Amino acid sequence: MQITEQLNLSAQQKQTIFGLWNNEYPERLTFTNMTDLERYLTECENPTHYFLFDSTQAVAWASKFERAGEKWFAMIVDSRFQRSGLGKKLLQCICEKEKILNGWVIDHNCDTKLNGKSYLSPLAFYQKNNFVICNNIRLETNKLSAVKIQWTAYQ
């Protein structure tokens, strides 16, 4: 498996993100078209993108970016490759060179993916990888109910 890092995305890479996003995130968070994805990506300031490849295709994507003066991240691993150590490898890569990294994580198992399967919260994964749950900071919208998590280099 190989991880690539880049600042700009090609149309094909955006299509890869679109597919991963819509396959792995809850149905109510999916994008209906590429314009919606591009709008999301535009809102992420100074992004760095990471793709994890098996021999032929990208099986995971992550991005770290700035928002409101803080460093944030998003990460998606194809469900066929979850629980194989690849998510941890990608997470370690995006934490390099950072002192603090923030994210939003769905902390319940009440959502369903487009394929009808349950979306399982990745909160335990992040806790195992030294992220702290900020229980008093939540994001509650009509599309998302999530808790803030934070990783600090000097824990």
mmCIF file of N, CA and C in Angstrom, residues 79-134:
data_model
loop_
_atom_site.group_PDB
_atom_site.id
_atom_site.type_symbol
_atom_site.label_atom_id
_atom_site.label_comp_id
_atom_site.label_asym_id
_atom_site.label_seq_id
_atom_site.Cartn_x
_atom_site.Cartn_y
_atom_site.Cartn_z
ATOM 1 N N SER A 79 -14.908 0.435 3.086
ATOM 2 C CA SER A 79 -15.297 -0.551 4.104
ATOM 3 C C SER A 79 -14.645 -1.916 3.889
ATOM 4 N N ARG A 80 -14.285 -2.243 2.650
ATOM 5 C CA ARG A 80 -13.607 -3.528 2.394
ATOM 6 C C ARG A 80 -12.204 -3.572 3.000
ATOM 7 N N PHE A 81 -11.656 -2.405 3.343
ATOM 8 C CA PHE A 81 -10.296 -2.329 3.861
ATOM 9 C C PHE A 81 -10.247 -1.871 5.319
ATOM 10 N N GLN A 82 -11.416 -1.662 5.932
ATOM 11 C CA GLN A 82 -11.447 -1.268 7.336
ATOM 12 C C GLN A 82 -11.033 -2.447 8.210
ATOM 13 N N ARG A 83 -10.500 -2.138 9.367
ATOM 14 C CA ARG A 83 -10.017 -3.129 10.336
ATOM 15 C C ARG A 83 -8.818 -3.927 9.822
ATOM 16 N N SER A 84 -8.045 -3.291 8.931
ATOM 17 C CA SER A 84 -6.860 -3.957 8.388
ATOM 18 C C SER A 84 -5.577 -3.210 8.746
ATOM 19 N N GLY A 85 -5.696 -2.100 9.480
ATOM 20 C CA GLY A 85 -4.528 -1.298 9.840
ATOM 21 C C GLY A 85 -4.263 -0.154 8.881
ATOM 22 N N LEU A 86 -4.985 -0.109 7.762
ATOM 23 C CA LEU A 86 -4.751 0.947 6.777
ATOM 24 C C LEU A 86 -5.218 2.309 7.279
ATOM 25 N N GLY A 87 -6.347 2.337 7.983
ATOM 26 C CA GLY A 87 -6.830 3.598 8.539
ATOM 27 C C GLY A 87 -5.833 4.181 9.529
ATOM 28 N N LYS A 88 -5.267 3.321 10.347
ATOM 29 C CA LYS A 88 -4.258 3.773 11.312
ATOM 30 C C LYS A 88 -3.031 4.321 10.589
ATOM 31 N N LYS A 89 -2.625 3.634 9.540
ATOM 32 C CA LYS A 89 -1.464 4.086 8.764
ATOM 33 C C LYS A 89 -1.727 5.456 8.149
ATOM 34 N N LEU A 90 -2.901 5.636 7.579
ATOM 35 C CA LEU A 90 -3.254 6.921 6.972
ATOM 36 C C LEU A 90 -3.369 8.007 8.033
ATOM 37 N N LEU A 91 -3.963 7.685 9.160
ATOM 38 C CA LEU A 91 -4.108 8.647 10.247
ATOM 39 C C LEU A 91 -2.740 9.096 10.769
ATOM 40 N N GLN A 92 -1.828 8.166 10.932
ATOM 41 C CA GLN A 92 -0.475 8.519 11.379
ATOM 42 C C GLN A 92 0.193 9.464 10.384
ATOM 43 N N CYS A 93 -0.039 9.229 9.109
ATOM 44 C CA CYS A 93 0.545 10.082 8.077
ATOM 45 C C CYS A 93 0.012 11.508 8.165
ATOM 46 N N ILE A 94 -1.293 11.660 8.376
ATOM 47 C CA ILE A 94 -1.830 13.021 8.413
ATOM 48 C C ILE A 94 -1.515 13.734 9.729
ATOM 49 N N CYS A 95 -1.201 12.976 10.763
ATOM 50 C CA CYS A 95 -0.829 13.606 12.038
ATOM 51 C C CYS A 95 0.621 14.082 12.049
ATOM 52 N N GLU A 96 1.438 13.544 11.144
ATOM 53 C CA GLU A 96 2.835 13.984 11.075
ATOM 54 C C GLU A 96 2.877 15.492 10.846
ATOM 55 N N LYS A 97 3.802 16.141 11.443
ATOM 56 C CA LYS A 97 4.034 17.585 11.293
ATOM 57 C C LYS A 97 2.938 18.445 11.916
ATOM 58 N N GLU A 98 2.016 17.833 12.641
ATOM 59 C CA GLU A 98 0.949 18.603 13.290
ATOM 60 C C GLU A 98 1.134 18.562 14.802
ATOM 61 N N LYS A 99 0.696 19.613 15.462
ATOM 62 C CA LYS A 99 0.690 19.645 16.916
ATOM 63 C C LYS A 99 -0.689 19.307 17.450
ATOM 64 N N ILE A 100 -1.718 19.795 16.743
ATOM 65 C CA ILE A 100 -3.111 19.551 17.121
ATOM 66 C C ILE A 100 -3.898 19.306 15.841
ATOM 67 N N LEU A 101 -4.803 18.336 15.891
ATOM 68 C CA LEU A 101 -5.646 18.025 14.740
ATOM 69 C C LEU A 101 -7.060 17.760 15.252
ATOM 70 N N ASN A 102 -8.046 18.410 14.634
ATOM 71 C CA ASN A 102 -9.447 18.326 15.061
ATOM 72 C C ASN A 102 -10.304 17.623 14.010
ATOM 73 N N GLY A 103 -11.378 17.010 14.470
ATOM 74 C CA GLY A 103 -12.318 16.391 13.554
ATOM 75 C C GLY A 103 -13.697 16.307 14.170
ATOM 76 N N TRP A 104 -14.686 16.056 13.320
ATOM 77 C CA TRP A 104 -16.047 15.780 13.751
ATOM 78 C C TRP A 104 -16.300 14.302 13.529
ATOM 79 N N VAL A 105 -16.864 13.624 14.527
ATOM 80 C CA VAL A 105 -17.135 12.196 14.404
ATOM 81 C C VAL A 105 -18.574 11.915 14.848
ATOM 82 N N ILE A 106 -19.282 11.192 14.021
ATOM 83 C CA ILE A 106 -20.615 10.729 14.395
ATOM 84 C C ILE A 106 -20.423 9.741 15.545
ATOM 85 N N ASP A 107 -21.113 9.973 16.639
ATOM 86 C CA ASP A 107 -20.888 9.169 17.848
ATOM 87 C C ASP A 107 -22.089 8.282 18.192
ATOM 88 N N HIS A 108 -22.819 7.863 17.171
ATOM 89 C CA HIS A 108 -23.955 6.961 17.359
ATOM 90 C C HIS A 108 -24.032 6.029 16.151
ATOM 91 N N ASN A 109 -24.835 4.987 16.268
ATOM 92 C CA ASN A 109 -24.994 4.016 15.180
ATOM 93 C C ASN A 109 -26.413 4.036 14.627
ATOM 94 N N CYS A 110 -26.990 5.220 14.525
ATOM 95 C CA CYS A 110 -28.393 5.359 14.112
ATOM 96 C C CYS A 110 -28.562 5.650 12.625
ATOM 97 N N ASP A 111 -27.491 5.897 11.910
ATOM 98 C CA ASP A 111 -27.585 6.267 10.502
ATOM 99 C C ASP A 111 -27.415 5.059 9.589
ATOM 100 N N THR A 112 -27.900 5.221 8.370
ATOM 101 C CA THR A 112 -27.807 4.183 7.346
ATOM 102 C C THR A 112 -27.065 4.739 6.139
ATOM 103 N N LYS A 113 -26.251 3.889 5.507
ATOM 104 C CA LYS A 113 -25.535 4.271 4.293
ATOM 105 C C LYS A 113 -26.451 4.085 3.082
ATOM 106 N N LEU A 114 -26.037 4.621 1.944
ATOM 107 C CA LEU A 114 -26.821 4.504 0.717
ATOM 108 C C LEU A 114 -27.152 3.054 0.358
ATOM 109 N N ASN A 115 -26.259 2.133 0.690
ATOM 110 C CA ASN A 115 -26.470 0.725 0.354
ATOM 111 C C ASN A 115 -27.414 0.019 1.335
ATOM 112 N N GLY A 116 -27.945 0.766 2.314
ATOM 113 C CA GLY A 116 -28.878 0.198 3.272
ATOM 114 C C GLY A 116 -28.231 -0.369 4.521
ATOM 115 N N LYS A 117 -26.909 -0.473 4.534
ATOM 116 C CA LYS A 117 -26.214 -1.000 5.711
ATOM 117 C C LYS A 117 -26.087 0.089 6.762
ATOM 118 N N SER A 118 -25.945 -0.326 8.009
ATOM 119 C CA SER A 118 -25.780 0.627 9.108
ATOM 120 C C SER A 118 -24.430 1.323 9.015
ATOM 121 N N TYR A 119 -24.443 2.611 9.332
ATOM 122 C CA TYR A 119 -23.187 3.350 9.468
ATOM 123 C C TYR A 119 -22.742 3.181 10.911
ATOM 124 N N LEU A 120 -21.575 2.599 11.089
ATOM 125 C CA LEU A 120 -21.051 2.371 12.441
ATOM 126 C C LEU A 120 -20.088 3.487 12.801
ATOM 127 N N SER A 121 -20.299 4.079 13.955
ATOM 128 C CA SER A 121 -19.457 5.177 14.415
ATOM 129 C C SER A 121 -18.000 4.745 14.515
ATOM 130 N N PRO A 122 -17.074 5.564 13.985
ATOM 131 C CA PRO A 122 -15.649 5.267 14.112
ATOM 132 C C PRO A 122 -15.022 5.846 15.382
ATOM 133 N N LEU A 123 -15.844 6.273 16.323
ATOM 134 C CA LEU A 123 -15.326 6.940 17.522
ATOM 135 C C LEU A 123 -14.313 6.086 18.274
ATOM 136 N N ALA A 124 -14.582 4.804 18.440
ATOM 137 C CA ALA A 124 -13.648 3.925 19.166
ATOM 138 C C ALA A 124 -12.295 3.851 18.456
ATOM 139 N N PHE A 125 -12.309 3.849 17.125
ATOM 140 C CA PHE A 125 -11.064 3.849 16.345
ATOM 141 C C PHE A 125 -10.216 5.069 16.694
ATOM 142 N N TYR A 126 -10.839 6.233 16.728
ATOM 143 C CA TYR A 126 -10.087 7.450 17.026
ATOM 144 C C TYR A 126 -9.596 7.465 18.475
ATOM 145 N N GLN A 127 -10.398 6.959 19.386
ATOM 146 C CA GLN A 127 -9.947 6.873 20.782
ATOM 147 C C GLN A 127 -8.713 5.967 20.891
ATOM 148 N N LYS A 128 -8.714 4.853 20.185
ATOM 149 C CA LYS A 128 -7.558 3.939 20.198
ATOM 150 C C LYS A 128 -6.314 4.603 19.638
ATOM 151 N N ASN A 129 -6.519 5.627 18.804
ATOM 152 C CA ASN A 129 -5.412 6.330 18.174
ATOM 153 C C ASN A 129 -5.145 7.687 18.818
ATOM 154 N N ASN A 130 -5.426 7.762 20.111
ATOM 155 C CA ASN A 130 -5.049 8.894 20.972
ATOM 156 C C ASN A 130 -5.794 10.199 20.713
ATOM 157 N N PHE A 131 -6.982 10.114 20.140
ATOM 158 C CA PHE A 131 -7.828 11.295 20.033
ATOM 159 C C PHE A 131 -8.663 11.394 21.301
ATOM 160 N N VAL A 132 -8.882 12.614 21.741
ATOM 161 C CA VAL A 132 -9.693 12.889 22.920
ATOM 162 C C VAL A 132 -11.061 13.372 22.451
ATOM 163 N N ILE A 133 -12.096 12.896 23.098
ATOM 164 C CA ILE A 133 -13.451 13.335 22.779
ATOM 165 C C ILE A 133 -13.733 14.630 23.531
ATOM 166 N N CYS A 134 -14.151 15.648 22.821
ATOM 167 C CA CYS A 134 -14.534 16.930 23.423
ATOM 168 C C CYS A 134 -16.054 16.904 23.600
#
